[in-house]
Amino acid sequence: MAALRRSDALALRWRNVDFKSEVLSLRQQKTGVDCVRPICPELHDILVAVPKKFSTDAFVVPRPIYVGNIDRNFPVLCRRTKVKAFAKPLH
């Protein structure tokens, strides 16, 4: 939805989410390059529904997920947020 790698989506923090400008601003985990991605309406609805912690340093996904656990945790995240995962990941 936001053209993010799984590792970037799972490392996303609330400080990276700008609802007013409707963008995600982050540093890519794989390349270290800063990027800005638009928040589409579907992603906006999902982000609004996620329980938020008081800290902007908190992860959007309620717990930190380490790169080694992505293959196991990404399908769980998709089920919880009712997002259809790709049958074959692009990365």
mmCIF file of N, CA and C in Angstrom:
data_model
loop_
_atom_site.group_PDB
_atom_site.id
_atom_site.type_symbol
_atom_site.label_atom_id
_atom_site.label_comp_id
_atom_site.label_asym_id
_atom_site.label_seq_id
_atom_site.Cartn_x
_atom_site.Cartn_y
_atom_site.Cartn_z
ATOM 1 N N MET A 1 0.804 -1.207 0.000
ATOM 2 C CA MET A 1 0.000 0.000 0.000
ATOM 3 C C MET A 1 0.842 1.263 0.000
ATOM 4 N N ALA A 2 1.996 1.191 0.640
ATOM 5 C CA ALA A 2 2.848 2.383 0.679
ATOM 6 C C ALA A 2 4.173 2.132 -0.021
ATOM 7 N N ALA A 3 4.269 1.022 -0.739
ATOM 8 C CA ALA A 3 5.501 0.659 -1.444
ATOM 9 C C ALA A 3 6.695 0.590 -0.498
ATOM 10 N N LEU A 4 6.495 -0.082 0.644
ATOM 11 C CA LEU A 4 7.566 -0.259 1.625
ATOM 12 C C LEU A 4 8.014 -1.714 1.633
ATOM 13 N N ARG A 5 9.287 -1.918 1.896
ATOM 14 C CA ARG A 5 9.755 -3.275 2.158
ATOM 15 C C ARG A 5 9.149 -3.714 3.489
ATOM 16 N N ARG A 6 9.034 -5.023 3.660
ATOM 17 C CA ARG A 6 8.491 -5.530 4.926
ATOM 18 C C ARG A 6 9.300 -5.024 6.114
ATOM 19 N N SER A 7 10.612 -5.015 5.976
ATOM 20 C CA SER A 7 11.449 -4.572 7.099
ATOM 21 C C SER A 7 11.181 -3.101 7.437
ATOM 22 N N ASP A 8 10.908 -2.280 6.421
ATOM 23 C CA ASP A 8 10.602 -0.869 6.668
ATOM 24 C C ASP A 8 9.238 -0.715 7.336
ATOM 25 N N ALA A 9 8.257 -1.477 6.871
ATOM 26 C CA ALA A 9 6.916 -1.407 7.455
ATOM 27 C C ALA A 9 6.937 -1.830 8.921
ATOM 28 N N LEU A 10 7.702 -2.868 9.234
ATOM 29 C CA LEU A 10 7.740 -3.366 10.605
ATOM 30 C C LEU A 10 8.589 -2.494 11.522
ATOM 31 N N ALA A 11 9.490 -1.685 10.963
ATOM 32 C CA ALA A 11 10.322 -0.785 11.764
ATOM 33 C C ALA A 11 9.698 0.605 11.899
ATOM 34 N N LEU A 12 8.547 0.807 11.291
ATOM 35 C CA LEU A 12 7.898 2.120 11.279
ATOM 36 C C LEU A 12 7.508 2.558 12.695
ATOM 37 N N ARG A 13 7.812 3.802 13.004
ATOM 38 C CA ARG A 13 7.446 4.385 14.306
ATOM 39 C C ARG A 13 6.437 5.503 14.072
ATOM 40 N N TRP A 14 5.691 5.843 15.117
ATOM 41 C CA TRP A 14 4.661 6.879 14.979
ATOM 42 C C TRP A 14 5.251 8.226 14.576
ATOM 43 N N ARG A 15 6.505 8.482 14.926
ATOM 44 C CA ARG A 15 7.126 9.746 14.515
ATOM 45 C C ARG A 15 7.299 9.823 13.001
ATOM 46 N N ASN A 16 7.247 8.657 12.315
ATOM 47 C CA ASN A 16 7.379 8.615 10.858
ATOM 48 C C ASN A 16 6.062 8.866 10.141
ATOM 49 N N VAL A 17 4.954 8.875 10.884
ATOM 50 C CA VAL A 17 3.618 8.993 10.289
ATOM 51 C C VAL A 17 3.133 10.430 10.434
ATOM 52 N N ASP A 18 2.848 11.077 9.317
ATOM 53 C CA ASP A 18 2.331 12.446 9.322
ATOM 54 C C ASP A 18 0.931 12.420 8.709
ATOM 55 N N PHE A 19 -0.075 12.348 9.579
ATOM 56 C CA PHE A 19 -1.458 12.284 9.098
ATOM 57 C C PHE A 19 -1.869 13.580 8.410
ATOM 58 N N LYS A 20 -1.339 14.705 8.873
ATOM 59 C CA LYS A 20 -1.717 15.995 8.284
ATOM 60 C C LYS A 20 -1.254 16.095 6.829
ATOM 61 N N SER A 21 -0.008 15.722 6.575
ATOM 62 C CA SER A 21 0.524 15.759 5.209
ATOM 63 C C SER A 21 0.256 14.475 4.431
ATOM 64 N N GLU A 22 -0.258 13.470 5.137
ATOM 65 C CA GLU A 22 -0.575 12.165 4.555
ATOM 66 C C GLU A 22 0.641 11.501 3.917
ATOM 67 N N VAL A 23 1.753 11.478 4.682
ATOM 68 C CA VAL A 23 2.973 10.824 4.211
ATOM 69 C C VAL A 23 3.644 10.049 5.342
ATOM 70 N N LEU A 24 4.450 9.076 4.935
ATOM 71 C CA LEU A 24 5.356 8.367 5.829
ATOM 72 C C LEU A 24 6.758 8.834 5.478
ATOM 73 N N SER A 25 7.519 9.256 6.463
ATOM 74 C CA SER A 25 8.906 9.674 6.250
ATOM 75 C C SER A 25 9.795 8.738 7.044
ATOM 76 N N LEU A 26 10.712 8.066 6.372
ATOM 77 C CA LEU A 26 11.537 7.090 7.060
ATOM 78 C C LEU A 26 12.866 6.876 6.363
ATOM 79 N N ARG A 27 13.765 6.213 7.056
ATOM 80 C CA ARG A 27 15.033 5.771 6.484
ATOM 81 C C ARG A 27 14.886 4.287 6.178
ATOM 82 N N GLN A 28 15.152 3.915 4.931
ATOM 83 C CA GLN A 28 14.995 2.521 4.528
ATOM 84 C C GLN A 28 15.985 1.638 5.270
ATOM 85 N N GLN A 29 15.510 0.511 5.775
ATOM 86 C CA GLN A 29 16.344 -0.407 6.541
ATOM 87 C C GLN A 29 17.448 -1.013 5.684
ATOM 88 N N LYS A 30 17.143 -1.363 4.454
ATOM 89 C CA LYS A 30 18.099 -2.047 3.589
ATOM 90 C C LYS A 30 19.176 -1.111 3.050
ATOM 91 N N THR A 31 18.781 0.082 2.620
ATOM 92 C CA THR A 31 19.715 0.972 1.927
ATOM 93 C C THR A 31 20.196 2.149 2.767
ATOM 94 N N GLY A 32 19.477 2.486 3.839
ATOM 95 C CA GLY A 32 19.812 3.643 4.650
ATOM 96 C C GLY A 32 19.409 4.967 4.012
ATOM 97 N N VAL A 33 18.662 4.905 2.911
ATOM 98 C CA VAL A 33 18.231 6.097 2.190
ATOM 99 C C VAL A 33 16.938 6.633 2.809
ATOM 100 N N ASP A 34 16.883 7.949 3.028
ATOM 101 C CA ASP A 34 15.658 8.578 3.513
ATOM 102 C C ASP A 34 14.640 8.620 2.388
ATOM 103 N N CYS A 35 13.382 8.368 2.706
ATOM 104 C CA CYS A 35 12.346 8.407 1.681
ATOM 105 C C CYS A 35 11.028 8.901 2.284
ATOM 106 N N VAL A 36 10.150 9.349 1.407
ATOM 107 C CA VAL A 36 8.810 9.792 1.786
ATOM 108 C C VAL A 36 7.834 9.020 0.910
ATOM 109 N N ARG A 37 6.826 8.436 1.545
ATOM 110 C CA ARG A 37 5.813 7.670 0.819
ATOM 111 C C ARG A 37 4.437 8.222 1.164
ATOM 112 N N PRO A 38 3.545 8.329 0.188
ATOM 113 C CA PRO A 38 2.189 8.807 0.480
ATOM 114 C C PRO A 38 1.399 7.767 1.269
ATOM 115 N N ILE A 39 0.486 8.259 2.077
ATOM 116 C CA ILE A 39 -0.439 7.378 2.805
ATOM 117 C C ILE A 39 -1.733 7.333 1.992
ATOM 118 N N CYS A 40 -2.018 6.168 1.404
ATOM 119 C CA CYS A 40 -3.255 6.029 0.637
ATOM 120 C C CYS A 40 -4.434 5.891 1.604
ATOM 121 N N PRO A 41 -5.660 6.089 1.135
ATOM 122 C CA PRO A 41 -6.826 6.022 2.030
ATOM 123 C C PRO A 41 -6.937 4.688 2.780
ATOM 124 N N GLU A 42 -6.627 3.584 2.120
ATOM 125 C CA GLU A 42 -6.721 2.273 2.783
ATOM 126 C C GLU A 42 -5.715 2.170 3.925
ATOM 127 N N LEU A 43 -4.480 2.624 3.679
ATOM 128 C CA LEU A 43 -3.469 2.597 4.724
ATOM 129 C C LEU A 43 -3.830 3.566 5.848
ATOM 130 N N HIS A 44 -4.367 4.712 5.509
ATOM 131 C CA HIS A 44 -4.811 5.679 6.521
ATOM 132 C C HIS A 44 -5.808 5.028 7.474
ATOM 133 N N ASP A 45 -6.786 4.310 6.932
ATOM 134 C CA ASP A 45 -7.793 3.651 7.760
ATOM 135 C C ASP A 45 -7.163 2.613 8.684
ATOM 136 N N ILE A 46 -6.179 1.880 8.173
ATOM 137 C CA ILE A 46 -5.502 0.873 8.992
ATOM 138 C C ILE A 46 -4.717 1.552 10.113
ATOM 139 N N LEU A 47 -3.975 2.606 9.783
ATOM 140 C CA LEU A 47 -3.165 3.294 10.789
ATOM 141 C C LEU A 47 -4.026 3.947 11.868
ATOM 142 N N VAL A 48 -5.150 4.496 11.480
ATOM 143 C CA VAL A 48 -6.051 5.111 12.452
ATOM 144 C C VAL A 48 -6.589 4.064 13.424
ATOM 145 N N ALA A 49 -6.772 2.835 12.945
ATOM 146 C CA ALA A 49 -7.339 1.770 13.774
ATOM 147 C C ALA A 49 -6.317 1.150 14.732
ATOM 148 N N VAL A 50 -5.036 1.351 14.487
ATOM 149 C CA VAL A 50 -4.003 0.764 15.345
ATOM 150 C C VAL A 50 -3.952 1.516 16.674
ATOM 151 N N PRO A 51 -3.983 0.772 17.796
ATOM 152 C CA PRO A 51 -3.866 1.449 19.089
ATOM 153 C C PRO A 51 -2.523 2.174 19.181
ATOM 154 N N LYS A 52 -2.551 3.429 19.635
ATOM 155 C CA LYS A 52 -1.342 4.241 19.698
ATOM 156 C C LYS A 52 -0.846 4.366 21.128
ATOM 157 N N LYS A 53 0.475 4.382 21.252
ATOM 158 C CA LYS A 53 1.082 4.647 22.551
ATOM 159 C C LYS A 53 1.337 6.141 22.634
ATOM 160 N N PHE A 54 1.619 6.624 23.803
ATOM 161 C CA PHE A 54 1.805 8.057 23.996
ATOM 162 C C PHE A 54 3.124 8.558 23.419
ATOM 163 N N SER A 55 4.084 7.690 23.229
ATOM 164 C CA SER A 55 5.390 8.098 22.724
ATOM 165 C C SER A 55 5.430 8.068 21.200
ATOM 166 N N THR A 56 5.990 9.107 20.598
ATOM 167 C CA THR A 56 6.163 9.102 19.146
ATOM 168 C C THR A 56 7.276 8.145 18.746
ATOM 169 N N ASP A 57 8.051 7.673 19.730
ATOM 170 C CA ASP A 57 9.126 6.727 19.469
ATOM 171 C C ASP A 57 8.608 5.288 19.424
ATOM 172 N N ALA A 58 7.344 5.088 19.774
ATOM 173 C CA ALA A 58 6.767 3.750 19.781
ATOM 174 C C ALA A 58 6.611 3.230 18.353
ATOM 175 N N PHE A 59 6.738 1.923 18.209
ATOM 176 C CA PHE A 59 6.539 1.292 16.904
ATOM 177 C C PHE A 59 5.065 1.310 16.535
ATOM 178 N N VAL A 60 4.781 1.454 15.249
ATOM 179 C CA VAL A 60 3.400 1.370 14.765
ATOM 180 C C VAL A 60 2.885 -0.044 15.004
ATOM 181 N N VAL A 61 3.697 -1.041 14.663
ATOM 182 C CA VAL A 61 3.407 -2.426 15.032
ATOM 183 C C VAL A 61 3.753 -2.508 16.505
ATOM 184 N N PRO A 62 2.831 -2.963 17.351
ATOM 185 C CA PRO A 62 2.953 -2.819 18.802
ATOM 186 C C PRO A 62 4.239 -3.275 19.466
ATOM 187 N N ARG A 63 5.051 -4.067 18.820
ATOM 188 C CA ARG A 63 6.296 -4.512 19.441
ATOM 189 C C ARG A 63 7.414 -4.436 18.408
ATOM 190 N N PRO A 64 8.664 -4.286 18.854
ATOM 191 C CA PRO A 64 9.751 -4.299 17.869
ATOM 192 C C PRO A 64 9.880 -5.687 17.264
ATOM 193 N N ILE A 65 10.056 -5.735 15.986
ATOM 194 C CA ILE A 65 10.229 -7.005 15.285
ATOM 195 C C ILE A 65 11.592 -6.970 14.624
ATOM 196 N N TYR A 66 12.378 -7.964 14.877
ATOM 197 C CA TYR A 66 13.726 -7.987 14.346
ATOM 198 C C TYR A 66 13.732 -8.599 12.955
ATOM 199 N N VAL A 67 14.681 -8.191 12.150
ATOM 200 C CA VAL A 67 14.740 -8.617 10.752
ATOM 201 C C VAL A 67 14.691 -10.133 10.628
ATOM 202 N N GLY A 68 15.318 -10.846 11.510
ATOM 203 C CA GLY A 68 15.309 -12.311 11.441
ATOM 204 C C GLY A 68 13.930 -12.923 11.630
ATOM 205 N N ASN A 69 13.002 -12.168 12.201
ATOM 206 C CA ASN A 69 11.653 -12.684 12.459
ATOM 207 C C ASN A 69 10.621 -12.229 11.434
ATOM 208 N N ILE A 70 11.021 -11.497 10.423
ATOM 209 C CA ILE A 70 10.053 -10.925 9.489
ATOM 210 C C ILE A 70 9.226 -11.991 8.793
ATOM 211 N N ASP A 71 9.861 -13.055 8.307
ATOM 212 C CA ASP A 71 9.112 -14.078 7.581
ATOM 213 C C ASP A 71 8.042 -14.716 8.452
ATOM 214 N N ARG A 72 8.297 -14.813 9.741
ATOM 215 C CA ARG A 72 7.316 -15.398 10.650
ATOM 216 C C ARG A 72 6.273 -14.381 11.081
ATOM 217 N N ASN A 73 6.674 -13.143 11.348
ATOM 218 C CA ASN A 73 5.762 -12.151 11.905
ATOM 219 C C ASN A 73 4.938 -11.384 10.881
ATOM 220 N N PHE A 74 5.427 -11.258 9.658
ATOM 221 C CA PHE A 74 4.696 -10.482 8.659
ATOM 222 C C PHE A 74 3.310 -11.068 8.360
ATOM 223 N N PRO A 75 3.156 -12.384 8.166
ATOM 224 C CA PRO A 75 1.817 -12.925 7.946
ATOM 225 C C PRO A 75 0.877 -12.692 9.129
ATOM 226 N N VAL A 76 1.409 -12.733 10.340
ATOM 227 C CA VAL A 76 0.594 -12.468 11.530
ATOM 228 C C VAL A 76 0.103 -11.020 11.503
ATOM 229 N N LEU A 77 0.999 -10.092 11.186
ATOM 230 C CA LEU A 77 0.629 -8.684 11.089
ATOM 231 C C LEU A 77 -0.455 -8.481 10.028
ATOM 232 N N CYS A 78 -0.301 -9.122 8.890
ATOM 233 C CA CYS A 78 -1.308 -8.989 7.820
ATOM 234 C C CYS A 78 -2.667 -9.506 8.282
ATOM 235 N N ARG A 79 -2.690 -10.637 8.964
ATOM 236 C CA ARG A 79 -3.970 -11.171 9.457
ATOM 237 C C ARG A 79 -4.606 -10.224 10.468
ATOM 238 N N ARG A 80 -3.813 -9.699 11.386
ATOM 239 C CA ARG A 80 -4.351 -8.816 12.428
ATOM 240 C C ARG A 80 -4.913 -7.524 11.853
ATOM 241 N N THR A 81 -4.300 -7.021 10.813
ATOM 242 C CA THR A 81 -4.753 -5.765 10.222
ATOM 243 C C THR A 81 -5.689 -5.982 9.042
ATOM 244 N N LYS A 82 -5.947 -7.263 8.727
ATOM 245 C CA LYS A 82 -6.833 -7.635 7.618
ATOM 246 C C LYS A 82 -6.338 -7.103 6.279
ATOM 247 N N VAL A 83 -5.008 -7.099 6.137
ATOM 248 C CA VAL A 83 -4.371 -6.703 4.883
ATOM 249 C C VAL A 83 -3.985 -7.974 4.150
ATOM 250 N N LYS A 84 -4.326 -8.043 2.874
ATOM 251 C CA LYS A 84 -4.002 -9.215 2.081
ATOM 252 C C LYS A 84 -2.519 -9.179 1.718
ATOM 253 N N ALA A 85 -1.783 -10.183 2.147
ATOM 254 C CA ALA A 85 -0.355 -10.253 1.860
ATOM 255 C C ALA A 85 -0.145 -10.776 0.446
ATOM 256 N N PHE A 86 0.969 -10.404 -0.158
ATOM 257 C CA PHE A 86 1.317 -10.953 -1.463
ATOM 258 C C PHE A 86 1.558 -12.440 -1.314
ATOM 259 N N ALA A 87 1.136 -13.218 -2.306
ATOM 260 C CA ALA A 87 1.400 -14.651 -2.276
ATOM 261 C C ALA A 87 2.909 -14.904 -2.327
ATOM 262 N N LYS A 88 3.609 -14.082 -3.111
ATOM 263 C CA LYS A 88 5.064 -14.209 -3.203
ATOM 264 C C LYS A 88 5.640 -12.807 -2.989
ATOM 265 N N PRO A 89 6.343 -12.578 -1.864
ATOM 266 C CA PRO A 89 6.879 -11.240 -1.602
ATOM 267 C C PRO A 89 7.777 -10.758 -2.735
ATOM 268 N N LEU A 90 7.785 -9.446 -2.920
ATOM 269 C CA LEU A 90 8.587 -8.851 -3.977
ATOM 270 C C LEU A 90 10.047 -8.724 -3.579
ATOM 271 N N HIS A 91 10.353 -8.718 -2.275
ATOM 272 C CA HIS A 91 11.742 -8.536 -1.816
ATOM 273 C C HIS A 91 12.209 -9.767 -1.096
#
